Short mmCIF file of C-alpha atoms in Angstrom, two decimals:
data_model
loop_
_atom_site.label_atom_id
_atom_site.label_comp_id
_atom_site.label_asym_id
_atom_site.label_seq_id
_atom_site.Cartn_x
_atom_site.Cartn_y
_atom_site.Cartn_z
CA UNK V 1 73.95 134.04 44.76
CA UNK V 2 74.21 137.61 45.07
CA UNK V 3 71.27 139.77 45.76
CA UNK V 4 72.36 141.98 42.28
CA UNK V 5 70.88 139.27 39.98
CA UNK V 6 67.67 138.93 41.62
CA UNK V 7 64.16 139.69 40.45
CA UNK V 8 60.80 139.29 41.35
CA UNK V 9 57.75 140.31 40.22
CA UNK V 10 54.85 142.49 42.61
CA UNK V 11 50.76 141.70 41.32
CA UNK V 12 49.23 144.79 42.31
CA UNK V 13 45.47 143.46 42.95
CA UNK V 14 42.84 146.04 41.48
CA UNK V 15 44.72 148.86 41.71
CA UNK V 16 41.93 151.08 40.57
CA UNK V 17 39.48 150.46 43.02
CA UNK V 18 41.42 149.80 46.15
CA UNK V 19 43.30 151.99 46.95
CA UNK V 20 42.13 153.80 50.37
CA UNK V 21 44.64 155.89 52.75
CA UNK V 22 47.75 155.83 50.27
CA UNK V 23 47.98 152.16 49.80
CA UNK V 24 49.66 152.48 46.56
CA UNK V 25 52.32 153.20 48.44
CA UNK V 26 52.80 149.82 49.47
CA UNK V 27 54.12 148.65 46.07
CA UNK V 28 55.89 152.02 45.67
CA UNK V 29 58.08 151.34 49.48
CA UNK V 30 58.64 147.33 48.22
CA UNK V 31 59.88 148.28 44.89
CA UNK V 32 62.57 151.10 46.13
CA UNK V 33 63.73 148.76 49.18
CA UNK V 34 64.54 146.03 46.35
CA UNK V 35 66.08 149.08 44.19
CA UNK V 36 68.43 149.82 46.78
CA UNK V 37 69.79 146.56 46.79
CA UNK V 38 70.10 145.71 43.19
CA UNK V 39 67.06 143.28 43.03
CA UNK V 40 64.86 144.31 39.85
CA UNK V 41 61.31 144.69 41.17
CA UNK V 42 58.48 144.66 38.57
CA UNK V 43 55.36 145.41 39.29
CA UNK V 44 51.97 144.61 37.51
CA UNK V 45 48.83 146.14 38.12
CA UNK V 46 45.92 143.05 37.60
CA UNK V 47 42.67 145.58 37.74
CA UNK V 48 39.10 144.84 36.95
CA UNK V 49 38.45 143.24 33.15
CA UNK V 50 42.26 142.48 33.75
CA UNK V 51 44.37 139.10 34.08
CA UNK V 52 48.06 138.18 34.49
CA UNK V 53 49.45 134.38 34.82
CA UNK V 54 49.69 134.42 38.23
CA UNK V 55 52.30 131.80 38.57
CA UNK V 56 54.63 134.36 37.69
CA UNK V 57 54.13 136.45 40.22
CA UNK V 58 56.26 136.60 43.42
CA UNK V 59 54.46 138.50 45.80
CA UNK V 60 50.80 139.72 45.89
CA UNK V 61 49.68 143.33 47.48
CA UNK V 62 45.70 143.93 47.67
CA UNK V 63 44.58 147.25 49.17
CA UNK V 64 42.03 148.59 50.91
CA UNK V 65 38.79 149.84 49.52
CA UNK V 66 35.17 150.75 50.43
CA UNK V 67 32.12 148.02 51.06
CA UNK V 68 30.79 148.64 48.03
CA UNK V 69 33.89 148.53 45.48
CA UNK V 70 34.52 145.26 47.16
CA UNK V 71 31.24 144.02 46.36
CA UNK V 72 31.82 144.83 42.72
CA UNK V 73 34.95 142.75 42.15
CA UNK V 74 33.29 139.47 43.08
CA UNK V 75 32.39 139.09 39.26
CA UNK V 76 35.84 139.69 38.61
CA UNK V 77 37.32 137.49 41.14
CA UNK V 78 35.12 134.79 40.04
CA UNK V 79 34.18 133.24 43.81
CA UNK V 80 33.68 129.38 43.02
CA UNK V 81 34.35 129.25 39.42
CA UNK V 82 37.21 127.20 38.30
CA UNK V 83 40.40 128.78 37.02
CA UNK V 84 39.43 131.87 38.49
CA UNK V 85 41.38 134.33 40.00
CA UNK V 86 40.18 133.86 43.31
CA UNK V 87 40.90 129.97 42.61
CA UNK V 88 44.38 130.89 41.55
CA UNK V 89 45.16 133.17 44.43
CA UNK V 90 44.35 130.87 46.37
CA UNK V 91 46.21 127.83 45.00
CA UNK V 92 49.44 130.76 45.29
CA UNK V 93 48.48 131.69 48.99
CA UNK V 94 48.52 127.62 49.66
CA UNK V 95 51.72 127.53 47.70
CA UNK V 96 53.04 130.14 50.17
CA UNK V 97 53.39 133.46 47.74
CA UNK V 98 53.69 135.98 50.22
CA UNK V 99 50.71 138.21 49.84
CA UNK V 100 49.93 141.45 51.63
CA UNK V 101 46.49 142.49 52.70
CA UNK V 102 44.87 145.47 54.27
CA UNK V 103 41.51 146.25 55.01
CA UNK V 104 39.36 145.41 52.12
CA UNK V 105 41.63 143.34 50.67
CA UNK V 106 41.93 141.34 54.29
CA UNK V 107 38.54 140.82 54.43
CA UNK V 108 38.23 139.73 50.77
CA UNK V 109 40.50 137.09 51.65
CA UNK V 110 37.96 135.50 54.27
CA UNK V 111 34.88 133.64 54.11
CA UNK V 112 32.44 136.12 54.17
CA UNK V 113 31.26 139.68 54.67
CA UNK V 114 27.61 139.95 56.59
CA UNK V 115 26.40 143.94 56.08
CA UNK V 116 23.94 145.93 58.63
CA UNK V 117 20.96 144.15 56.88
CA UNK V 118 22.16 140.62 57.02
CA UNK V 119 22.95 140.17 53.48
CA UNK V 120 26.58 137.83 53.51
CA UNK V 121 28.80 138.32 50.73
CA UNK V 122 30.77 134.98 49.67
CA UNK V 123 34.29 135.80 49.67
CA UNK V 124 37.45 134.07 48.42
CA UNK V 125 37.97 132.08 51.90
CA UNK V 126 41.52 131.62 51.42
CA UNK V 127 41.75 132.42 54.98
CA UNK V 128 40.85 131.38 58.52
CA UNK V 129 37.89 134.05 59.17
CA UNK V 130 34.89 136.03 58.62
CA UNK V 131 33.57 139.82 58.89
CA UNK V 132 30.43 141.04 60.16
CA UNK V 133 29.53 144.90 59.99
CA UNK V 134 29.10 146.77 63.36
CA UNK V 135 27.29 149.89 64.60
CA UNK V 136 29.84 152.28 64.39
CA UNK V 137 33.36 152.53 62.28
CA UNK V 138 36.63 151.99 64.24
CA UNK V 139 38.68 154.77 63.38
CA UNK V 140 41.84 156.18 64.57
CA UNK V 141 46.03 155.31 65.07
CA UNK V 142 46.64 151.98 65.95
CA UNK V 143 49.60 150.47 67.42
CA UNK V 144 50.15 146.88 67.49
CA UNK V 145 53.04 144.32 68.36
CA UNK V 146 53.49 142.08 65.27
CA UNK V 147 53.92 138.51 67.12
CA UNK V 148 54.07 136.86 63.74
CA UNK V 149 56.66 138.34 61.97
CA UNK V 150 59.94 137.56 62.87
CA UNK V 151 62.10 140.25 65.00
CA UNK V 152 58.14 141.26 66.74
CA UNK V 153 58.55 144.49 65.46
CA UNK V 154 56.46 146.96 66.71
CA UNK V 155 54.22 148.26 63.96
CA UNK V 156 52.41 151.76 63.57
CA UNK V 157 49.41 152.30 61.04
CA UNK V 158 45.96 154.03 60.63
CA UNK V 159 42.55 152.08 60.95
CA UNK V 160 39.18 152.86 59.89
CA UNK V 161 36.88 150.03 59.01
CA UNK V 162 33.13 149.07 60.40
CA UNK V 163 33.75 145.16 59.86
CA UNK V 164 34.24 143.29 62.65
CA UNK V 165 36.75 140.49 61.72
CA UNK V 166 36.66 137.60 63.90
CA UNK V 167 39.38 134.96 63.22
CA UNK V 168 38.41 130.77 63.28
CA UNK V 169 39.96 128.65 66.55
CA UNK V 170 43.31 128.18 65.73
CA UNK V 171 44.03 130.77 63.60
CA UNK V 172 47.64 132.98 63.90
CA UNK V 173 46.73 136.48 64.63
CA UNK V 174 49.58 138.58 63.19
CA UNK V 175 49.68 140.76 66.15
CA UNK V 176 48.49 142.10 69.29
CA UNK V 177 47.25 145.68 70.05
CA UNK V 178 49.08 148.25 72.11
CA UNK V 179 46.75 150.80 71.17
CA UNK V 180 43.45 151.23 68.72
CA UNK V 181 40.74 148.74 67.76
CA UNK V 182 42.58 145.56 65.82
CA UNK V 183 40.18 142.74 64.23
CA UNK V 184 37.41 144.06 66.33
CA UNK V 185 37.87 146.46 70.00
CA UNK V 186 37.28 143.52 71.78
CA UNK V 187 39.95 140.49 71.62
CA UNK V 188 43.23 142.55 71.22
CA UNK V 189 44.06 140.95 68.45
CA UNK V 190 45.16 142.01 64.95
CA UNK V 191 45.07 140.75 61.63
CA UNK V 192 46.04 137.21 60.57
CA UNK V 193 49.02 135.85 59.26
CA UNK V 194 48.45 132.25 57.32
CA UNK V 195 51.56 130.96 55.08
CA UNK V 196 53.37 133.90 54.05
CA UNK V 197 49.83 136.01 54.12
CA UNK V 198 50.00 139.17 56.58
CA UNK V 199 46.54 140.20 56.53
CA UNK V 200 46.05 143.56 58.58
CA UNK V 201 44.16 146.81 58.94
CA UNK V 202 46.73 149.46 58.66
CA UNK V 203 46.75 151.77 56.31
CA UNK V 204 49.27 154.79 56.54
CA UNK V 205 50.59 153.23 53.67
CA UNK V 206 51.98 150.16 56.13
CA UNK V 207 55.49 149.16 54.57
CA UNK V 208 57.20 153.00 54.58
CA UNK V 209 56.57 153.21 58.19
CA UNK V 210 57.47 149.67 59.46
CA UNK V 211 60.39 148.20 56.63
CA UNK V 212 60.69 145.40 59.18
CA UNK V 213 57.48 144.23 57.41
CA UNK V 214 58.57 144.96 54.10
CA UNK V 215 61.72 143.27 54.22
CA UNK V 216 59.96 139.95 55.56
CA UNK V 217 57.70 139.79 52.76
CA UNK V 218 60.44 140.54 50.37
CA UNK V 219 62.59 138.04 51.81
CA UNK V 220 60.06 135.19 51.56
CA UNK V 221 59.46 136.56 47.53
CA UNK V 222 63.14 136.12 46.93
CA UNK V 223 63.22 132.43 48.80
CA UNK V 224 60.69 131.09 47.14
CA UNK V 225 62.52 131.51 43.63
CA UNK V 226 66.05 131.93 44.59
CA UNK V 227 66.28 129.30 47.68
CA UNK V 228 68.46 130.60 50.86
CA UNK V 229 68.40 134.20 49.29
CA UNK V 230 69.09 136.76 52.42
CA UNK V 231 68.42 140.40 51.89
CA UNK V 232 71.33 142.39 53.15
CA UNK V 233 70.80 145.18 55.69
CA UNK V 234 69.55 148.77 54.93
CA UNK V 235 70.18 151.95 56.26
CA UNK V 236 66.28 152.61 57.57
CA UNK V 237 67.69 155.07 60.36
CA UNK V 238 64.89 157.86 58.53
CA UNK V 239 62.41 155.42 58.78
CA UNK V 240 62.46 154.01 62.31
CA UNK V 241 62.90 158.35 63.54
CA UNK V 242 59.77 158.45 61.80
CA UNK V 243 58.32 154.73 63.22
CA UNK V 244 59.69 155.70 66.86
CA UNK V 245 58.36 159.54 66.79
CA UNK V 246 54.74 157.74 66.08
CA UNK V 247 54.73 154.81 68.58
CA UNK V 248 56.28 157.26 71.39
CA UNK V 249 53.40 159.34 70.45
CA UNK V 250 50.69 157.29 70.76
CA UNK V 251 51.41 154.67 73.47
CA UNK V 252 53.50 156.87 75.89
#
């Protein structure tokens, strides 16, 4: 089947409320990099008060947002109620929707979230790990080698976060740091991949900077509908100058 008759449809996660460090852009760099190759990309925004039938969607994106905006969606998300949207996200995640991530949304994803006074928020626990605050924020560039996603691309990003994630024995870190902080500045690892979940920290937004990662989650979108869909090459030589001029920057 060619590429031209494809579709697939992008749930944009509270939209509203997380959307730290240019996030949005996320949807914005997955929607033109299926433009460019004829594949109709539609993308719904799911916010707050908000529902969509989540079996139609292809391919999940949940920002990043502050402690206290996460707090606020549990009500929304429904944690442990039946037919909730955190039930159905996770029944997609175990279905293998691809679904991206970062920060907030990572954590939201896990088990739990224990603050500075040792209050633990129930999350969604749709994946393999758990976040506890720590003394002081991990901020800064972070470059990380993305073991989990095929090719190992390199991939360059922006952290700033004061959980400490820490992922359950067995778990698939997506990557490994080269330079920065990762999960936590202590086990050199970074994010999680589960299914066709890549869970990270980087913001920047991610996906303009490092298409390799966009093109995998795309990729998985399109198999799951259309099966053995292959996306064909794009030019990304303005994108890796841009990629290369970063890592060169920070890790030479």
């Amino acid at each position: 089947m060619g590429d031209e008759t494809m579709h697939i449809t992008i749930g944009h996660l509270y939209p509203d409320l997380l959307n730290l460090y240019g996030d949005r852009g996320n949807t914005i760099a997955l929607s033109r990099r299926c433009e460019w190759r004829g594949i109709d990309a539609r993308i719904v925004d799911i916010g707050a008060g908000q529902d969509a039938d989540f079996e139609d969607i292809d391919l999940f994106f949940i920002g990043g947002g502050q402690d206290f905006d996460q707090r606020t969606l549990l009500a929304d998300l429904g944690v442990g109620v039946a037919g909730s949207k955190a039930e159905r996200l996770r029944n997609a995640i175990e279905s293998d929707v691809p679904v991206l991530a970062i920060c907030g949304g990572y954590q939201i994803l896990g088990e739990y979230y224990r603050d500075h006074e040792g209050q633990t928020a129930t999350f969604i626990g749709a994946l393999p790990m758990y976040t506890e605050a720590g003394d002081t924020r991990l901020i800064g560039n972070i470059v990380f080698r993305a073991d989990a996603v095929e090719g190992t691309p390199v991939v360059v990003g922006f952290e700033n976060h004061a959980g400490r994630t820490r992922l359950r024995e067995g778990a698939c870190p997506l990557g490994t740091v080269m330079r920065g902080f990762g999960n936590n500045g202590e086990d050199g690892t970074e994010g999680l991949r589960y299914r066709n979940v890549i869970a990270t920290y980087s913001h920047g937004p991610l996906l303009p900077k490092n298409p390799h990662v966009a093109d995998a989650l795309i990729e998985a979108a399109l198999q799951r509908r259309y099966s053995g869909a292959k996306l064909r090459p794009l030019d990304d030589t303005l994108e890796m100058a841009a990629h290369d001029t970063m890592e060169h920057r920070l890790i030479s």
